[in-house]
Amino acid sequence: MPGKMSSASATRFRPGPLHGALRVAPDKSISHRALLIGALTRGRLSLTNLNTGADLQATRNAVTALGARIDGDGPDLTLHAPERLAAPGDVDCLNSGTTMRLLMGILAGAALPARLSGDDSLSRRPMERVAAPLREAGAAIDTVEGHAPVTLRAHAGLHAVSQRLRVPSAQVKSALLLAALVAGTTAQISGDERSRDHTERMLRYLGARITWDGERIELAPSPLQARDIEVPGDPSAAAFAIVGALVTPGSEVRVERLCLNPTRDGLLRALRAMGANLTIQGEREVCGEPVGDVIARASALHGVDLDPALLPTMIDEVPALAVAAAFARGTTHIRNAAELRVKESDRIETVAAMLEAAGIAVTRHPDGLDVTGTAHLHERIEVASHGDHRIAMAAAALAAASPAGVYVDDAQCARVSYPRFHEAWAELQR
Ligand code: S3P
């Protein structure tokens, strides 16, 4: 599509180094869980530094529809959990897969009827991966040929959850855990491949009897205590500033209070293997999650055969990693990433198209990409975001190290997960 985009409607990200300290958007996954799991405590919780993007607006609406009361409308609020969950009626989950899938688990566990819908992108994403295991546990759920709208019906109650995951997805695992928790049954889940463990950590922090080892999870019926939750920075949001700094000569960025959960740090590991100059300082634990500061300095990177075991711990960071690979010496091979095909866009396709628009050699595979770095990018680069926030933000990192910047259509979609992305990026390039 080069040449077809009207510069007037596109956002231009400019070239130039990134400098300074920043706090990126609060972690989206943990924010969803703070609201949804907080609503299951029957008490009152202060939630601080919640993500306020559109995805979280969907979860706030859902939690209110479940009978919770929320005081405050910014990143800091008080959540009053309901005595009993209410049937929420129709819930619009907007663009948010996490909202829809975790809510399916809660509603299945509570045997409450509801109808969950979403925007066009969410309506194309697979929902049977959650509906089928919940149905096996006794829930009454219908999808429309595997997709939203999802209808939950009242049913006689769940039996104990004992399942092997067919898709190693944190959302599927979390839906099953929350279903069991709400139903007051046990859950034994195996087949996890180190997908993000925020649900497990938050349940443990709130007093649930839960154990997990990266492969198998066991939850015993547990009442939850209402305890305050502070959300750390989102590694998926930090990925773009970190990569932008690494690939743009003269850059140095410090990302503060970042979530360093080992099920989310695959990008940092991959970048280190590529020769990145990354320093971690001030590691500590906050509300059950490891947190610290990451300093990224411009580095000469080289291509790698990415360890396939890292992929589940960096699945949302592949667009950023691909930008790092575009400036690395040699070729980076990314595999075990077929899940990218069912994200907010088909990210194997949209990442490949973004890099090709810049003149970078890419080979597509069913489950990944090969990216060969180059020092010679096109002068005029136009990227289609396809409404996918992570593609828009990856284009900003690409632009930083480009000769003349990058034009991106609908770059405002970054606000879905990172409401202040454009302002934060402008501050780093000032
Ligand atoms: C998420 C899990 C991941 C991730 C998504 C958020 C979560 O999806 O891609 O952005 O909050 O549980 P899967 O669990 O489907 O891999």
Coordinates of C-alpha atoms and ligand atoms in Angstrom, one line a residue:
M1 CA 0.0 0.0 0.0
P2 CA 2.9 2.5 -0.2
G3 CA 1.9 5.7 -1.8
K4 CA -1.9 5.2 -1.2
M5 CA -2.1 6.6 2.3
S6 CA -3.1 10.2 2.7
S7 CA -0.5 11.9 4.9
A8 CA -3.2 14.2 6.2
S9 CA -5.1 11.4 8.0
A10 CA -1.9 9.5 9.0
T11 CA 0.2 10.1 12.1
R12 CA 3.9 10.6 11.4
F13 CA 6.3 9.2 14.0
R14 CA 9.6 10.9 13.6
P15 CA 13.2 9.6 13.6
G16 CA 15.6 10.4 16.5
P17 CA 16.9 9.1 19.7
L18 CA 14.8 8.4 22.9
H19 CA 15.9 9.8 26.2
G20 CA 14.7 9.9 29.8
A21 CA 12.8 8.1 32.4
L22 CA 9.2 7.0 32.0
R23 CA 6.4 5.0 33.7
V24 CA 4.6 3.1 31.0
A25 CA 0.9 2.3 31.0
P26 CA -0.1 0.1 34.0
D27 CA -0.1 -3.6 33.1
K28 CA -3.3 -4.5 31.2
S29 CA -3.5 -8.1 32.2
I30 CA -3.1 -7.4 35.9
S31 CA -5.6 -4.5 35.7
H32 CA -8.3 -6.7 34.2
R33 CA -7.7 -9.3 37.0
A34 CA -7.6 -6.7 39.8
L35 CA -11.1 -5.6 38.8
L36 CA -12.6 -9.0 38.0
I37 CA -11.0 -10.9 40.9
G38 CA -11.5 -8.0 43.2
A39 CA -15.2 -8.2 42.4
L40 CA -15.2 -11.8 43.8
T41 CA -13.8 -10.9 47.2
R42 CA -17.1 -9.6 48.8
G43 CA -15.1 -6.8 50.4
R44 CA -13.8 -3.4 49.6
L45 CA -10.4 -2.9 47.8
S46 CA -8.3 0.1 46.8
L47 CA -6.9 -0.4 43.3
T48 CA -4.1 1.9 42.3
N49 CA -2.4 2.5 39.0
L50 CA -5.0 0.6 37.0
N51 CA -4.7 0.7 33.2
T52 CA -7.4 3.2 31.9
G53 CA -7.4 2.1 28.2
A54 CA -10.5 1.1 26.3
D55 CA -10.0 -2.6 27.1
L56 CA -10.2 -1.8 30.8
Q57 CA -13.3 0.4 30.3
A58 CA -14.9 -2.8 29.0
T59 CA -13.9 -4.7 32.2
R60 CA -15.1 -1.8 34.4
N61 CA -18.5 -2.0 32.7
A62 CA -18.6 -5.7 33.1
V63 CA -17.7 -5.6 36.8
T64 CA -20.4 -3.0 37.5
A65 CA -22.9 -5.1 35.6
L66 CA -22.0 -8.0 38.0
G67 CA -23.1 -5.8 40.9
A68 CA -19.9 -4.2 42.0
R69 CA -19.7 -0.5 42.8
I70 CA -16.7 1.5 41.7
D71 CA -15.8 4.9 43.3
G72 CA -13.5 6.9 41.1
D73 CA -12.9 6.9 37.4
G74 CA -9.1 7.3 36.9
P75 CA -6.2 4.9 37.6
D76 CA -6.9 4.9 41.4
L77 CA -10.3 3.7 42.6
T78 CA -12.2 1.8 45.3
L79 CA -14.0 -1.3 44.3
H80 CA -16.9 -2.5 46.5
A81 CA -17.5 -6.2 45.6
P82 CA -21.1 -7.4 45.6
E83 CA -22.5 -9.7 48.3
R84 CA -23.7 -11.9 45.4
L85 CA -22.9 -11.6 41.7
A86 CA -25.8 -10.3 39.6
A87 CA -26.7 -11.6 36.1
P88 CA -25.1 -8.8 33.9
G89 CA -27.4 -9.0 30.9
D90 CA -25.7 -7.8 27.7
V91 CA -22.1 -6.9 28.1
D92 CA -20.1 -5.2 25.3
C93 CA -16.5 -6.3 25.7
L94 CA -15.4 -3.8 23.0
N95 CA -11.9 -4.9 21.6
S96 CA -10.9 -6.9 24.7
G97 CA -10.4 -10.6 24.5
T98 CA -9.3 -10.8 28.2
T99 CA -12.6 -9.2 29.3
M100 CA -14.7 -11.6 27.3
R101 CA -12.8 -14.8 28.2
L102 CA -12.3 -14.2 31.9
L103 CA -15.9 -13.1 32.2
M104 CA -17.0 -16.3 30.6
G105 CA -15.3 -18.2 33.4
I106 CA -16.8 -16.1 36.2
L107 CA -20.3 -16.4 34.7
A108 CA -20.0 -20.1 34.1
G109 CA -18.9 -20.6 37.7
A110 CA -21.8 -18.6 39.0
A111 CA -24.3 -20.3 36.6
L112 CA -25.6 -16.8 35.6
P113 CA -27.1 -16.0 32.2
A114 CA -25.5 -13.3 30.0
R115 CA -24.8 -12.3 26.4
L116 CA -21.2 -11.1 25.6
S117 CA -20.5 -9.3 22.4
G118 CA -17.5 -7.2 21.1
D119 CA -16.3 -5.2 18.1
D120 CA -15.5 -6.6 14.7
S121 CA -12.0 -7.7 15.6
L122 CA -13.1 -9.4 18.8
S123 CA -15.9 -11.1 17.0
R124 CA -13.4 -12.8 14.7
R125 CA -11.3 -14.2 17.5
P126 CA -11.7 -17.8 18.7
M127 CA -14.0 -18.3 21.7
E128 CA -14.5 -22.1 21.7
R129 CA -11.0 -22.4 23.3
V130 CA -12.7 -21.1 26.5
A131 CA -16.3 -22.3 25.9
A132 CA -15.5 -25.9 25.2
P133 CA -13.5 -26.5 28.5
L134 CA -16.1 -24.7 30.5
R135 CA -18.9 -26.8 28.9
E136 CA -16.9 -29.9 29.8
A137 CA -17.0 -28.7 33.4
G138 CA -20.8 -28.4 33.3
A139 CA -21.4 -24.9 32.0
A140 CA -24.1 -24.0 29.4
I141 CA -22.5 -21.8 26.8
D142 CA -23.2 -21.1 23.1
T143 CA -20.9 -19.4 20.6
V144 CA -21.8 -18.5 17.0
E145 CA -19.7 -20.9 15.1
G146 CA -16.9 -20.5 17.6
H147 CA -17.2 -16.7 17.9
A148 CA -18.9 -13.9 19.8
P149 CA -21.6 -13.2 20.7
V150 CA -21.3 -15.7 23.5
T151 CA -24.4 -16.7 25.3
L152 CA -24.3 -18.1 28.8
R153 CA -27.3 -19.8 30.3
A154 CA -28.2 -20.8 33.9
H155 CA -27.2 -24.4 34.7
A156 CA -27.2 -26.8 37.5
G157 CA -23.7 -26.0 38.7
L158 CA -20.1 -26.8 37.8
H159 CA -18.4 -30.0 38.8
A160 CA -14.7 -30.1 39.7
V161 CA -12.4 -28.9 37.0
S162 CA -9.9 -31.5 36.0
Q163 CA -8.5 -30.7 32.5
R164 CA -5.4 -30.6 30.3
L165 CA -5.2 -27.3 28.3
R166 CA -5.6 -27.8 24.6
V167 CA -4.4 -24.3 23.9
P168 CA -1.6 -23.1 26.3
S169 CA -3.4 -19.8 26.9
A170 CA -3.4 -17.7 30.1
Q171 CA -6.9 -16.6 29.2
V172 CA -8.2 -20.2 28.9
K173 CA -6.4 -21.2 32.1
S174 CA -7.7 -18.1 34.0
A175 CA -11.3 -18.7 32.8
L176 CA -11.2 -22.2 34.2
L177 CA -9.6 -21.1 37.5
L178 CA -12.1 -18.3 38.0
A179 CA -15.0 -20.7 37.1
A180 CA -13.9 -23.2 39.8
L181 CA -13.2 -20.4 42.4
V182 CA -16.7 -18.9 41.9
A183 CA -18.4 -22.4 41.9
G184 CA -16.5 -23.4 45.0
T185 CA -15.0 -26.5 43.4
T186 CA -11.4 -27.7 43.0
A187 CA -9.4 -27.2 39.8
Q188 CA -6.6 -29.3 38.5
I189 CA -5.2 -27.9 35.2
S190 CA -2.2 -29.3 33.3
G191 CA -0.6 -28.5 30.0
D192 CA 0.3 -24.9 30.8
E193 CA 3.5 -23.9 29.0
R194 CA 4.5 -21.0 31.3
S195 CA 1.7 -18.7 30.0
R196 CA 1.4 -15.6 32.2
D197 CA 0.6 -16.5 35.8
H198 CA -1.0 -13.2 37.0
T199 CA -4.3 -15.0 37.9
E200 CA -2.4 -17.5 40.1
R201 CA -0.4 -14.8 41.8
M202 CA -3.3 -12.6 42.5
L203 CA -5.4 -15.5 43.8
R204 CA -2.5 -16.4 46.1
Y205 CA -2.1 -12.8 47.2
L206 CA -5.8 -12.7 48.1
G207 CA -5.5 -15.8 50.2
A208 CA -6.6 -18.6 47.9
R209 CA -5.1 -22.0 48.3
I210 CA -3.4 -22.4 44.9
T211 CA -0.1 -24.0 43.7
W212 CA 1.5 -24.0 40.3
D213 CA 4.8 -25.0 38.7
G214 CA 4.5 -23.7 35.1
E215 CA 2.9 -26.9 33.9
R216 CA 0.3 -27.9 36.4
I217 CA -2.0 -25.8 38.6
E218 CA -4.1 -26.8 41.6
L219 CA -6.8 -24.7 43.3
A220 CA -8.8 -25.7 46.4
P221 CA -12.1 -24.1 47.3
S222 CA -11.0 -20.8 48.9
P223 CA -12.7 -17.6 50.1
L224 CA -10.8 -14.5 49.0
Q225 CA -9.7 -11.7 51.3
A226 CA -10.1 -8.1 50.0
R227 CA -6.6 -6.6 49.9
D228 CA -5.5 -3.5 48.2
I229 CA -3.8 -4.0 44.8
E230 CA -1.2 -1.7 43.1
V231 CA -0.5 -2.5 39.4
P232 CA 3.0 -2.3 38.0
G233 CA 4.0 -1.1 34.6
D234 CA 3.1 -3.2 31.6
P235 CA 6.1 -5.0 29.9
S236 CA 4.1 -5.2 26.7
A237 CA 3.8 -1.4 26.7
A238 CA 7.5 -0.9 27.7
A239 CA 8.6 -3.1 24.8
F240 CA 8.4 -0.3 22.3
A241 CA 10.4 2.2 24.2
I242 CA 13.0 -0.4 25.1
V243 CA 13.4 -1.6 21.5
G244 CA 13.2 2.0 20.2
A245 CA 16.1 2.9 22.5
L246 CA 18.2 -0.2 21.6
V247 CA 18.0 0.4 17.8
T248 CA 18.4 4.2 17.7
P249 CA 21.9 5.5 18.2
G250 CA 22.4 7.9 21.1
S251 CA 19.3 6.6 23.1
E252 CA 19.0 5.8 26.8
V253 CA 15.7 5.1 28.4
R254 CA 14.8 4.1 31.9
V255 CA 11.5 2.4 32.4
E256 CA 10.4 2.6 36.1
R257 CA 8.2 0.2 38.2
L258 CA 7.9 -2.3 35.4
C259 CA 6.4 -5.8 36.0
L260 CA 9.3 -8.3 35.8
N261 CA 7.2 -11.4 36.1
P262 CA 9.2 -14.3 34.7
T263 CA 6.2 -15.4 32.6
R264 CA 6.4 -11.9 30.9
D265 CA 10.1 -11.2 30.5
G266 CA 10.8 -13.2 27.3
L267 CA 11.5 -10.1 25.3
L268 CA 14.2 -9.0 27.7
R269 CA 15.8 -12.4 27.5
A270 CA 15.6 -12.5 23.7
L271 CA 17.0 -9.0 23.4
R272 CA 19.9 -9.9 25.7
A273 CA 20.6 -12.9 23.5
M274 CA 20.8 -10.4 20.5
G275 CA 23.4 -8.4 22.3
A276 CA 21.2 -5.7 24.0
N277 CA 22.6 -3.5 26.7
L278 CA 19.9 -3.8 29.4
T279 CA 20.3 -3.2 33.1
I280 CA 17.8 -4.1 35.8
Q281 CA 17.7 -2.2 39.1
G282 CA 15.7 -2.1 42.3
E283 CA 14.0 -5.5 42.0
R284 CA 11.3 -6.0 44.6
E285 CA 7.9 -7.6 45.0
V286 CA 4.6 -5.5 44.9
C287 CA 1.3 -7.3 45.6
G288 CA 2.7 -10.7 44.6
E289 CA 4.4 -9.5 41.4
P290 CA 8.2 -8.9 40.8
V291 CA 8.8 -5.2 39.9
G292 CA 11.9 -3.2 39.0
D293 CA 13.4 -0.6 36.7
V294 CA 14.9 -1.4 33.3
I295 CA 17.5 0.7 31.6
A296 CA 18.0 0.3 27.8
R297 CA 20.9 1.8 25.9
A298 CA 21.5 1.9 22.1
S299 CA 23.2 -1.4 21.2
A300 CA 24.6 -3.2 18.2
L301 CA 22.3 -6.2 17.9
H302 CA 22.7 -9.5 16.0
G303 CA 20.1 -11.9 14.7
V304 CA 19.3 -15.1 16.7
D305 CA 17.4 -18.3 16.4
L306 CA 14.8 -17.4 19.0
D307 CA 14.4 -20.1 21.7
P308 CA 10.8 -21.4 20.9
A309 CA 10.3 -21.9 24.7
L310 CA 10.5 -18.1 25.1
L311 CA 7.4 -17.4 22.9
P312 CA 4.7 -17.9 25.5
T313 CA 6.5 -15.4 27.7
M314 CA 6.7 -12.7 25.0
I315 CA 3.7 -13.4 22.7
D316 CA 2.5 -9.7 22.8
E317 CA 6.1 -8.5 22.3
V318 CA 6.8 -10.1 18.9
P319 CA 5.9 -6.9 17.0
A320 CA 8.6 -5.1 19.1
L321 CA 11.1 -7.9 18.7
A322 CA 10.6 -7.9 15.0
V323 CA 11.6 -4.2 14.9
A324 CA 14.8 -5.1 16.9
A325 CA 15.5 -7.8 14.4
A326 CA 15.0 -5.4 11.5
F327 CA 18.1 -3.5 12.7
A328 CA 20.2 -6.5 13.8
R329 CA 23.1 -8.0 11.9
G330 CA 21.9 -11.2 10.2
T331 CA 18.6 -13.0 10.4
T332 CA 16.3 -13.6 13.4
H333 CA 14.1 -16.7 13.2
I334 CA 10.9 -16.5 15.2
R335 CA 8.8 -19.8 15.6
N336 CA 6.2 -21.3 17.9
A337 CA 4.2 -18.1 17.5
A338 CA 1.1 -19.4 15.6
E339 CA -1.1 -17.7 18.3
L340 CA -0.1 -14.4 16.7
R341 CA -2.6 -15.2 13.9
V342 CA -5.6 -14.8 16.2
K343 CA -4.6 -11.6 18.1
E344 CA -6.2 -8.2 17.5
S345 CA -4.9 -8.6 13.9
D346 CA -3.1 -11.5 12.2
R347 CA 0.2 -10.3 13.6
I348 CA 2.4 -12.5 11.5
E349 CA 0.9 -10.8 8.5
T350 CA 0.6 -7.3 9.8
V351 CA 4.2 -7.3 11.3
A352 CA 5.6 -8.7 8.0
A353 CA 3.7 -6.0 6.0
M354 CA 5.0 -3.3 8.3
L355 CA 8.6 -4.4 7.9
E356 CA 8.3 -4.8 4.1
A357 CA 6.9 -1.3 3.9
A358 CA 10.2 -0.2 5.3
G359 CA 12.3 -2.3 2.9
I360 CA 13.2 -5.0 5.3
A361 CA 13.4 -8.7 4.1
V362 CA 10.8 -10.9 5.8
T363 CA 9.8 -14.5 5.3
R364 CA 6.4 -15.6 6.7
H365 CA 5.8 -19.0 8.2
P366 CA 2.6 -20.5 9.5
D367 CA 3.9 -20.1 13.0
G368 CA 6.4 -17.2 12.8
L369 CA 8.7 -15.0 10.8
D370 CA 12.3 -14.7 9.6
V371 CA 13.5 -11.1 9.7
T372 CA 16.8 -10.0 8.1
G373 CA 18.3 -6.8 9.4
T374 CA 19.4 -3.9 7.2
A375 CA 20.9 -0.5 7.5
H376 CA 19.0 0.8 4.4
L377 CA 15.4 1.6 5.0
H378 CA 13.1 3.3 2.6
E379 CA 12.9 7.1 2.8
R380 CA 9.1 7.1 2.8
I381 CA 7.5 4.4 5.0
E382 CA 3.7 4.0 5.3
V383 CA 2.4 1.4 7.7
A384 CA -1.2 0.1 8.0
S385 CA -2.0 -0.5 11.7
H386 CA -5.2 -2.5 10.9
G387 CA -6.5 -1.0 14.1
D388 CA -4.1 -3.1 16.1
H389 CA -2.5 -1.1 19.0
R390 CA 0.7 -3.1 19.0
I391 CA 1.4 -2.5 15.3
A392 CA 0.9 1.2 15.7
M393 CA 3.4 1.3 18.7
A394 CA 5.9 -1.0 16.9
A395 CA 5.8 1.5 14.0
A396 CA 6.9 4.3 16.4
A397 CA 9.9 2.3 17.4
L398 CA 10.7 1.6 13.7
A399 CA 10.4 5.3 13.0
A400 CA 12.9 6.3 15.7
A401 CA 15.7 4.5 13.8
S402 CA 14.4 5.3 10.2
P403 CA 15.9 7.9 7.9
A404 CA 12.7 10.0 7.6
G405 CA 10.0 8.7 9.9
V406 CA 7.0 6.5 9.5
Y407 CA 3.4 7.4 8.6
V408 CA 0.8 5.2 10.3
D409 CA -2.9 5.2 9.7
D410 CA -5.2 5.1 12.8
A411 CA -2.2 5.3 15.1
Q412 CA -4.6 6.5 17.9
C413 CA -5.6 2.8 18.3
A414 CA -2.5 2.7 20.6
R415 CA -4.8 4.1 23.3
V416 CA -6.6 0.8 23.6
S417 CA -3.8 -0.4 25.9
Y418 CA -1.7 2.7 26.4
P419 CA -3.8 5.9 26.7
R420 CA -0.8 8.2 27.0
F421 CA 1.3 6.5 24.4
H422 CA 1.6 9.4 22.0
E423 CA 2.4 11.9 24.7
A424 CA 4.9 9.6 26.4
W425 CA 6.7 9.0 23.1
A426 CA 6.9 12.7 22.3
E427 CA 8.4 13.3 25.7
L428 CA 11.1 10.6 25.1
Q429 CA 12.0 12.2 21.7
R430 CA 12.0 15.8 23.0
Ligands
S3P1 C1 -3.6 -12.2 28.2 C2 -3.1 -13.4 27.7 C3 -2.5 -13.5 26.3 C4 -2.2 -12.2 25.7 C5 -3.3 -11.2 25.9 C6 -3.6 -11.0 27.4 C7 -4.1 -12.2 29.5 O1 -3.4 -14.2 25.5 O2 -1.9 -12.3 24.4 O3 -2.9 -9.9 25.3 O4 -4.3 -11.1 30.1 O5 -4.4 -13.3 30.1 P1 -3.5 -15.8 25.6 O6 -3.8 -16.2 27.0 O7 -4.7 -16.1 24.7 O8 -2.3 -16.4 25.0

